[in-house]
XYZ file of C-alpha atoms in Angstrom:
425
model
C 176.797 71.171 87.371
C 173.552 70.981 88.547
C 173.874 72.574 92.351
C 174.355 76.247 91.145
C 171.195 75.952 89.209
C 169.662 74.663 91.825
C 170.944 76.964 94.569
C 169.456 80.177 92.762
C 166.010 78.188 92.495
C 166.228 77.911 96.295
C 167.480 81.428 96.150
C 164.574 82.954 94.115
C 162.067 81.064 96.044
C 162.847 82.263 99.519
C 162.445 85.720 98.192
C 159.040 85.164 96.655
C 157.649 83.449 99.206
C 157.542 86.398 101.343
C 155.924 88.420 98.715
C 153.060 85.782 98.066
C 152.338 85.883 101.654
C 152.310 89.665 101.395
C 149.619 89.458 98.539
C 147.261 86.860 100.331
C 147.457 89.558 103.430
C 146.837 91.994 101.330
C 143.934 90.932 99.370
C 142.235 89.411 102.464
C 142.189 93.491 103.379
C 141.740 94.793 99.931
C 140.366 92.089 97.079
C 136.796 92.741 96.071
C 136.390 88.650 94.843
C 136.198 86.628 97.729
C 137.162 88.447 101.230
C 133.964 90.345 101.625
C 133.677 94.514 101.876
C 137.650 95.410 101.664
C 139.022 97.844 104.009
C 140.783 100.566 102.175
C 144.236 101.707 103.377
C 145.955 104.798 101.862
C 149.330 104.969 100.297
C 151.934 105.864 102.916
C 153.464 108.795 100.915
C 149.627 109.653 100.848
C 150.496 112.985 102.614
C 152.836 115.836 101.665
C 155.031 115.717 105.225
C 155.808 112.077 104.741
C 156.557 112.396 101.069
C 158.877 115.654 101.449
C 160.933 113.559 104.655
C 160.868 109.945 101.841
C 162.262 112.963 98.798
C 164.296 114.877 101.162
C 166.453 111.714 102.467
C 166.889 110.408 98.988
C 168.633 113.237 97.643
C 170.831 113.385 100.773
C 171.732 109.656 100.431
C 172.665 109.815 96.764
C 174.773 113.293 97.129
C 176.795 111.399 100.493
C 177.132 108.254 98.152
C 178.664 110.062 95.489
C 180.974 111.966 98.059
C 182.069 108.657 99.201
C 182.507 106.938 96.324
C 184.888 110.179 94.525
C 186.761 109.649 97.332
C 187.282 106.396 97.551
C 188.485 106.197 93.854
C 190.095 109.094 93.506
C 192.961 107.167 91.267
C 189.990 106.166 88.772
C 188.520 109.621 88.141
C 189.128 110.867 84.275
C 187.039 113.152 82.288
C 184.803 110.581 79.826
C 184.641 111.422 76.080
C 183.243 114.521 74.186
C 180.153 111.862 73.132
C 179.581 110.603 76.244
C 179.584 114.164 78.258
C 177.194 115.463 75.510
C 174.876 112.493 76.099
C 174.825 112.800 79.643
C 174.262 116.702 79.496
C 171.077 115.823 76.832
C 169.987 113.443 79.535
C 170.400 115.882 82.500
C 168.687 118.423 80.491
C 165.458 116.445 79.692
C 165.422 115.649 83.432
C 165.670 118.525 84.651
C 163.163 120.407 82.548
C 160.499 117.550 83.441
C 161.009 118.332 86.793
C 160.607 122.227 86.354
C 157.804 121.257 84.503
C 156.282 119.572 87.399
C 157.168 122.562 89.902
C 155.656 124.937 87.509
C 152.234 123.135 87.541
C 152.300 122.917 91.027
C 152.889 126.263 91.534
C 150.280 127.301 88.906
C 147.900 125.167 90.437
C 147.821 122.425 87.581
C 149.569 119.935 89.408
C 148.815 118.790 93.088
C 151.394 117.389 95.307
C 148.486 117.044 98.489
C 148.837 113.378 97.149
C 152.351 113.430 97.642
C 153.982 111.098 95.197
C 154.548 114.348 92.697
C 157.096 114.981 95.647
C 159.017 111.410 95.147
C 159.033 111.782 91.457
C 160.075 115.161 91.448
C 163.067 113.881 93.665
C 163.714 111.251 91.583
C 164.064 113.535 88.379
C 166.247 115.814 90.218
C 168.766 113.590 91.518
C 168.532 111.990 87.953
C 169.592 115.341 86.496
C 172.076 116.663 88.809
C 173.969 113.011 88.387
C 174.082 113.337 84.613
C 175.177 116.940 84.948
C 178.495 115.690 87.563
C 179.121 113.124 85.182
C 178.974 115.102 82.299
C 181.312 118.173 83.729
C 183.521 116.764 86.548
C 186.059 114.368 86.470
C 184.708 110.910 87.441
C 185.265 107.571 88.260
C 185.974 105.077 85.525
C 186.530 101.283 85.823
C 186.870 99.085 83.438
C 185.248 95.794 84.357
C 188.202 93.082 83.625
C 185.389 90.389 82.800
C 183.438 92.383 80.368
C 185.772 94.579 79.231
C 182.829 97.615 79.475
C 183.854 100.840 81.051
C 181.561 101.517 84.260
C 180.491 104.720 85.155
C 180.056 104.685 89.167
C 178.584 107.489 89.151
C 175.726 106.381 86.974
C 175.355 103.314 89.775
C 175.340 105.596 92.641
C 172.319 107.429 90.946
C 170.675 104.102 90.535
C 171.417 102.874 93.482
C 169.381 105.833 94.913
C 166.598 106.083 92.627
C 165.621 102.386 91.756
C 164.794 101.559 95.234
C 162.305 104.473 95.729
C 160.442 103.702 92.566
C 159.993 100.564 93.405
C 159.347 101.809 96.838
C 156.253 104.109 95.568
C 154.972 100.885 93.178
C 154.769 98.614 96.246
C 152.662 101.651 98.781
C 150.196 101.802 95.978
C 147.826 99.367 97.478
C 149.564 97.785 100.375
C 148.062 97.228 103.132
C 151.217 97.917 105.391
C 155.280 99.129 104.955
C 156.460 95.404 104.849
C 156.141 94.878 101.502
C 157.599 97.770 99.899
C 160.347 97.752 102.739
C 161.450 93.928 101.209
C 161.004 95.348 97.599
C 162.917 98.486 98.163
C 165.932 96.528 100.035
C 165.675 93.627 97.504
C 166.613 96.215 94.299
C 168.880 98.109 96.860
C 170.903 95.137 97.212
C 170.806 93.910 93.636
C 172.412 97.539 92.372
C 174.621 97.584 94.924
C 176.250 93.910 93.871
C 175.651 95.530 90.415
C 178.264 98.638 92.001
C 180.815 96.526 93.056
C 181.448 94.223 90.196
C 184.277 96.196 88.716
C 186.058 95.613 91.456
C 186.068 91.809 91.376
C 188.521 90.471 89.360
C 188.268 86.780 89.737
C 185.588 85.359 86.924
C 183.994 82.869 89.419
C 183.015 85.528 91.765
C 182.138 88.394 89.516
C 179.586 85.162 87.969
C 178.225 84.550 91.469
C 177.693 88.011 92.599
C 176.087 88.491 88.861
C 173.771 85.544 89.451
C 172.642 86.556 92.593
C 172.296 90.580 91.751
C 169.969 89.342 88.504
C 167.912 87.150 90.945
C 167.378 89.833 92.874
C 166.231 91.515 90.136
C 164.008 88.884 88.331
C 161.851 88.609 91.892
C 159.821 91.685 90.284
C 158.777 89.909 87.982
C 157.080 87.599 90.247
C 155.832 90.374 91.788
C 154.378 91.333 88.697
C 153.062 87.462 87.954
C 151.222 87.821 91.435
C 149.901 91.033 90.882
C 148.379 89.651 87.587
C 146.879 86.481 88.991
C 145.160 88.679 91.190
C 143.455 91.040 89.155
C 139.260 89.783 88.358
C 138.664 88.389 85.063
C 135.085 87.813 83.294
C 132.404 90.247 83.787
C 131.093 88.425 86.689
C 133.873 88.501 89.233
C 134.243 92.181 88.755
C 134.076 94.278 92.083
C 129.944 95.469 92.728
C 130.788 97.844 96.133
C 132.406 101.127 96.050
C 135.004 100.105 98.034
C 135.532 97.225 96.332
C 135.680 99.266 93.432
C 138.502 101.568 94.425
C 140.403 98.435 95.848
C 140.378 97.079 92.184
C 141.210 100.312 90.657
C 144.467 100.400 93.233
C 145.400 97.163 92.294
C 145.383 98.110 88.174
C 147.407 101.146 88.452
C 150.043 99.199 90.568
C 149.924 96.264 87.991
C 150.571 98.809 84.842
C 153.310 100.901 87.073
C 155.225 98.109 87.845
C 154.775 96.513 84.408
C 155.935 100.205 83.014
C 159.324 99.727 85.691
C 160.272 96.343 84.394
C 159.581 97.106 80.662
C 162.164 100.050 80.981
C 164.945 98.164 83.301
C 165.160 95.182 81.756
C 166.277 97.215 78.632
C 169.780 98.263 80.470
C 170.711 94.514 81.409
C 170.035 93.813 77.112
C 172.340 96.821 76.701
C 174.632 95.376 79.555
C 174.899 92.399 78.010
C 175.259 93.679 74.459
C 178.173 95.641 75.578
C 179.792 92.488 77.152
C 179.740 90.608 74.042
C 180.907 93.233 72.126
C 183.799 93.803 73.769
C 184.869 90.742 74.270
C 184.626 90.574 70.337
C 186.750 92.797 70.463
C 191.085 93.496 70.731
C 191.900 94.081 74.343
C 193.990 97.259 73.398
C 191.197 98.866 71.430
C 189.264 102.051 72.613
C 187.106 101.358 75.602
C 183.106 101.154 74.053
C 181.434 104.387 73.978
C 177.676 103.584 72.717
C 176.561 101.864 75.876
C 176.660 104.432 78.314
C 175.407 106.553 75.197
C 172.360 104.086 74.831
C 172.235 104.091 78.843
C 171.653 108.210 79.235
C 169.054 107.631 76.398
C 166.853 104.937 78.226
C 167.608 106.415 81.897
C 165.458 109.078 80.367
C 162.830 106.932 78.779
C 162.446 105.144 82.062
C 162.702 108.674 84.605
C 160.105 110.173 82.237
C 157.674 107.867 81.407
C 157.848 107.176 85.396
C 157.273 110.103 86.210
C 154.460 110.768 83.729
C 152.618 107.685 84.913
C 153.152 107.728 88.363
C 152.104 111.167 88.982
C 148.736 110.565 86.658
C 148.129 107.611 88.799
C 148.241 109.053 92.073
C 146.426 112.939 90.702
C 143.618 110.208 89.337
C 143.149 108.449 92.114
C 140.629 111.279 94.521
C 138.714 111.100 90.789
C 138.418 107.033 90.080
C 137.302 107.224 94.344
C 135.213 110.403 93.691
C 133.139 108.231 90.047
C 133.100 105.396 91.988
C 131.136 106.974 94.935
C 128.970 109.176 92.695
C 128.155 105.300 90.746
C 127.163 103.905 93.930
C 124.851 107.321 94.717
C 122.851 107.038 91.678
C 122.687 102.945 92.050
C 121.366 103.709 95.681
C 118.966 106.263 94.092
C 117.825 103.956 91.248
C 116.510 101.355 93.684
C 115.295 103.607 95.432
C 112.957 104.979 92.508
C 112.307 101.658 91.236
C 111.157 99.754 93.713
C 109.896 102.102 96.314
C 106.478 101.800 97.373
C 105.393 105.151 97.507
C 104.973 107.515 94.460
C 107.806 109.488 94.138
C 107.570 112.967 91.621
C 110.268 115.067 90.164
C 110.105 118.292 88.132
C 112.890 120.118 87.038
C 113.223 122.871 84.616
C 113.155 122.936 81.057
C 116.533 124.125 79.651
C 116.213 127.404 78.209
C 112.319 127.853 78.935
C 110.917 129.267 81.881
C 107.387 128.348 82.418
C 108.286 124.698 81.078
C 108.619 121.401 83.510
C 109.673 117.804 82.699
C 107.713 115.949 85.717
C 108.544 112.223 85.955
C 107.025 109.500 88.433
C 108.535 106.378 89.753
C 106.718 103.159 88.828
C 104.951 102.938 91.763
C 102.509 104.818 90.016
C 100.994 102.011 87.707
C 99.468 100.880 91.134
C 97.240 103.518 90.659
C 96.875 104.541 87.200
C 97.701 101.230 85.592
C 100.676 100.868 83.268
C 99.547 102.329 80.192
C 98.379 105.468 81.406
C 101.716 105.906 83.873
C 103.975 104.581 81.298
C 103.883 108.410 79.935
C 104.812 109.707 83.830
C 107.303 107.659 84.021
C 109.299 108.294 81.006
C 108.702 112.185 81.663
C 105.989 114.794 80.951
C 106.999 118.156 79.368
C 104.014 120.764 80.763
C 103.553 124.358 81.224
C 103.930 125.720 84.980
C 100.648 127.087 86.393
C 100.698 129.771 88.439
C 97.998 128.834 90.831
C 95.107 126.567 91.932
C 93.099 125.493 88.518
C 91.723 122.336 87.826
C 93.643 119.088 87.135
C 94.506 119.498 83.374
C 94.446 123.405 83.648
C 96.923 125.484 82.012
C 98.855 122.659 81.093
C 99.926 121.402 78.297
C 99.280 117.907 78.762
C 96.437 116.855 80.700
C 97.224 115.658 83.785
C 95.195 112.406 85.446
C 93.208 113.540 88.347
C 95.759 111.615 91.010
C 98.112 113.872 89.761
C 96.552 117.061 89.452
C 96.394 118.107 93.127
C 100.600 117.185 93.722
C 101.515 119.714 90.341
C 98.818 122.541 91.289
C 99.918 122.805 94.592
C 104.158 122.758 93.546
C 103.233 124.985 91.124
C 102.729 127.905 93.510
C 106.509 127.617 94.601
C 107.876 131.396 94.314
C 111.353 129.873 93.122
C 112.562 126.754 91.059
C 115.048 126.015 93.177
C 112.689 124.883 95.610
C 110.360 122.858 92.794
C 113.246 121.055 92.158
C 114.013 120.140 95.706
């Protein structure tokens, strides 16, 4: 009794162990803790030809599965029930307008798809809808599974079959530092929905349990995924990433953590409505009406999960030139800072008074209390609101606040600048 156990232990720990490895490669290139200055590699749908080729071949590999599979079970198509056909044409609905939505605001400008993953999601939504929409107004094929007694749409699987791969796909490219990775993940939930495809056809129990054990491993490795992602992340105020590099590293590594949180949140809700259904029916007589609410409950969540994908994913990568853009501007005005405070020359800055025009705010850096002493600077440094002369006078001349005589010559002479423009420079 205890060797199955034991074999899908074995199992699951082959197919984490690459992924560890995976991490510890990639942190050594991106972690801001420990590895030194990280090298930052982008995305590889991080440009719009590679996304369009990654969106283009999905939709052409879920419309040649679907081609295949009506004609390979040509004897199981049937047109499904009124409530089921309205669900699935709510769901394609919902879909599709999401992804008009998305074309609309990249057409009007409000929406970018230069970062590229707008283009995968986009896909994703459409072969969402346009599966919905076949099952909803062709005639399509039905099995009932004889171990759960549940009625399996195949063309829902084909769709997922598709699309669950190339989300996980675009979770993995996020931050890593190379294809390998979200290659294994991609195959690893390819192969896990395609067991999940063919168990209608197996009619002996022991199988359909084996190839169920070993699809739900498959499965279950994201959440180790997700465990290692976690571990990973800095905790405590002082192991927090200082560079800017490091910085954008980190941020990489948080929107990965919350997209593929977000993925496994959603899909884990169709194997509790998988296995709802399965008891259910079982409860119930074998010549009663084939179940109806789970594929209902099914359309329902495949639109929770497209949606809320699509939302998220397509924040995280139009956010992304922004977090790198604060980051940098951060590390300018740190630079700057240090530079102010601790340089050894004096260093002076007036800018204009908003809404005056013969007022200046002049401040000095610290360095000043070398020569003043601290009391007198203390007012230079914290800023000095003064009239602008408009030539050579003395040092506290047409001011309003005198102005010490180390001073005086520096704010006569910027004084006679013809423009602000170049007092502020």
């Amino acid at each position: 009794f205890a060797k199955p156990p034991l074999l899908l232990a074995s199992m699951l720990r082959r197919i984490s162990s690459p992924f560890s490895q995976g991490r510890r490669q990639s942190l050594a290139r991106t972690s801001p803790l420990a590895f030194g200055e990280p090298t930052i590699s982008p995305p590889f749908l991080d440009g719009r030809a590679s996304a369009a080729v990654f969106a283009a071949c999905l939709c052409v590999a879920w419309a040649v599965l679907v081609s295949v599979l009506f004609e390979a079970t040509r004897e199981h198509r049937m047109i499904i029930y009124p409530a089921e056909a309205f669900a699935a044409e709510l769901a394609g609905t919902a879909m599709a307008s999401a992804a008009l939505v998305r074309f609309a605001n990249a057409a009007a400008g409000g929406g970018s798809f230069a970062n590229s993953v707008g283009v995968v999601v986009s896909a994703v939504l459409v072969v969402a809808a346009a599966s919905n929409y076949v099952v909803a107004l062709l005639p399509v094929p039905v099995i009932v599974d004889s171990v759960t007694g549940v009625p399996v749409h195949l063309a829902r699987w084909a769709e997922w079959l598709c699309c669950a791969p190339a989300m996980a796909f675009v979770v993995e490219q996020v931050d890593a530092p190379s294809l390998r990775l979200p290659t294994r993940t991609a195959l690893t939930q390819f192969t896990s929905c395609l067991i999940g495809l063919c168990l209608p056809f197996i009619t002996n129990p022991g199988a359909w349990g084996l190839a169920f054990g070993v699809a739900t491993t498959l499965y279950s490795t994201l959440f180790v995924r997700l465990y290692y992602r976690w571990r990973e992340l800095p905790r405590g105020a002082d192991a927090m990433p200082r560079t800017p590099a490091a910085q954008v590293a980190y941020g990489q590594q948080v929107r990965a953590f919350r997209l593929l949180a977000l993925c496994l949140t959603t899909w884990s809700t169709f194997i509790v409505v998988f296995v709802s259904g399965w008891v259910h029916a079982r409860r119930r007589p074998r010549d009663a009406e084939p179940l109806q609410w789970p594929f209902i409950v099914d359309c329902g969540l495949d639109v929770i999960a497209k949606v809320l994908y699509a939302s998220y994913a397509g924040s995280v990568q139009d956010q992304s030139p922004v977090w790198e853009e604060r980051v940098q501007s951060r590390a300018a005005r740190e630079q700057m800072n240090t530079a102010w405070s601790h340089s050894g020359d004096v260093l002076v800055v007036a800018q204009a008074v908003d809404g005056a025009q013969d007022e200046l705010c002049t401040r000095a850096s610290p360095s000043l209390a070398r020569i003043l002493g601290e009391a007198e600077a203390e007012a230079w440094v914290i800023g000095q609101t003064h009239k602008l002369v408009s030539g050579p006078k003395d040092a506290g001349g047409g001011m309003g606040t005198p102005m010490p005589n180390a001073l005086g010559r520096i704010f006569v002479a910027a004084s006679q600048a013809e423009d602000l423009d170049h007092l502020d420079a």
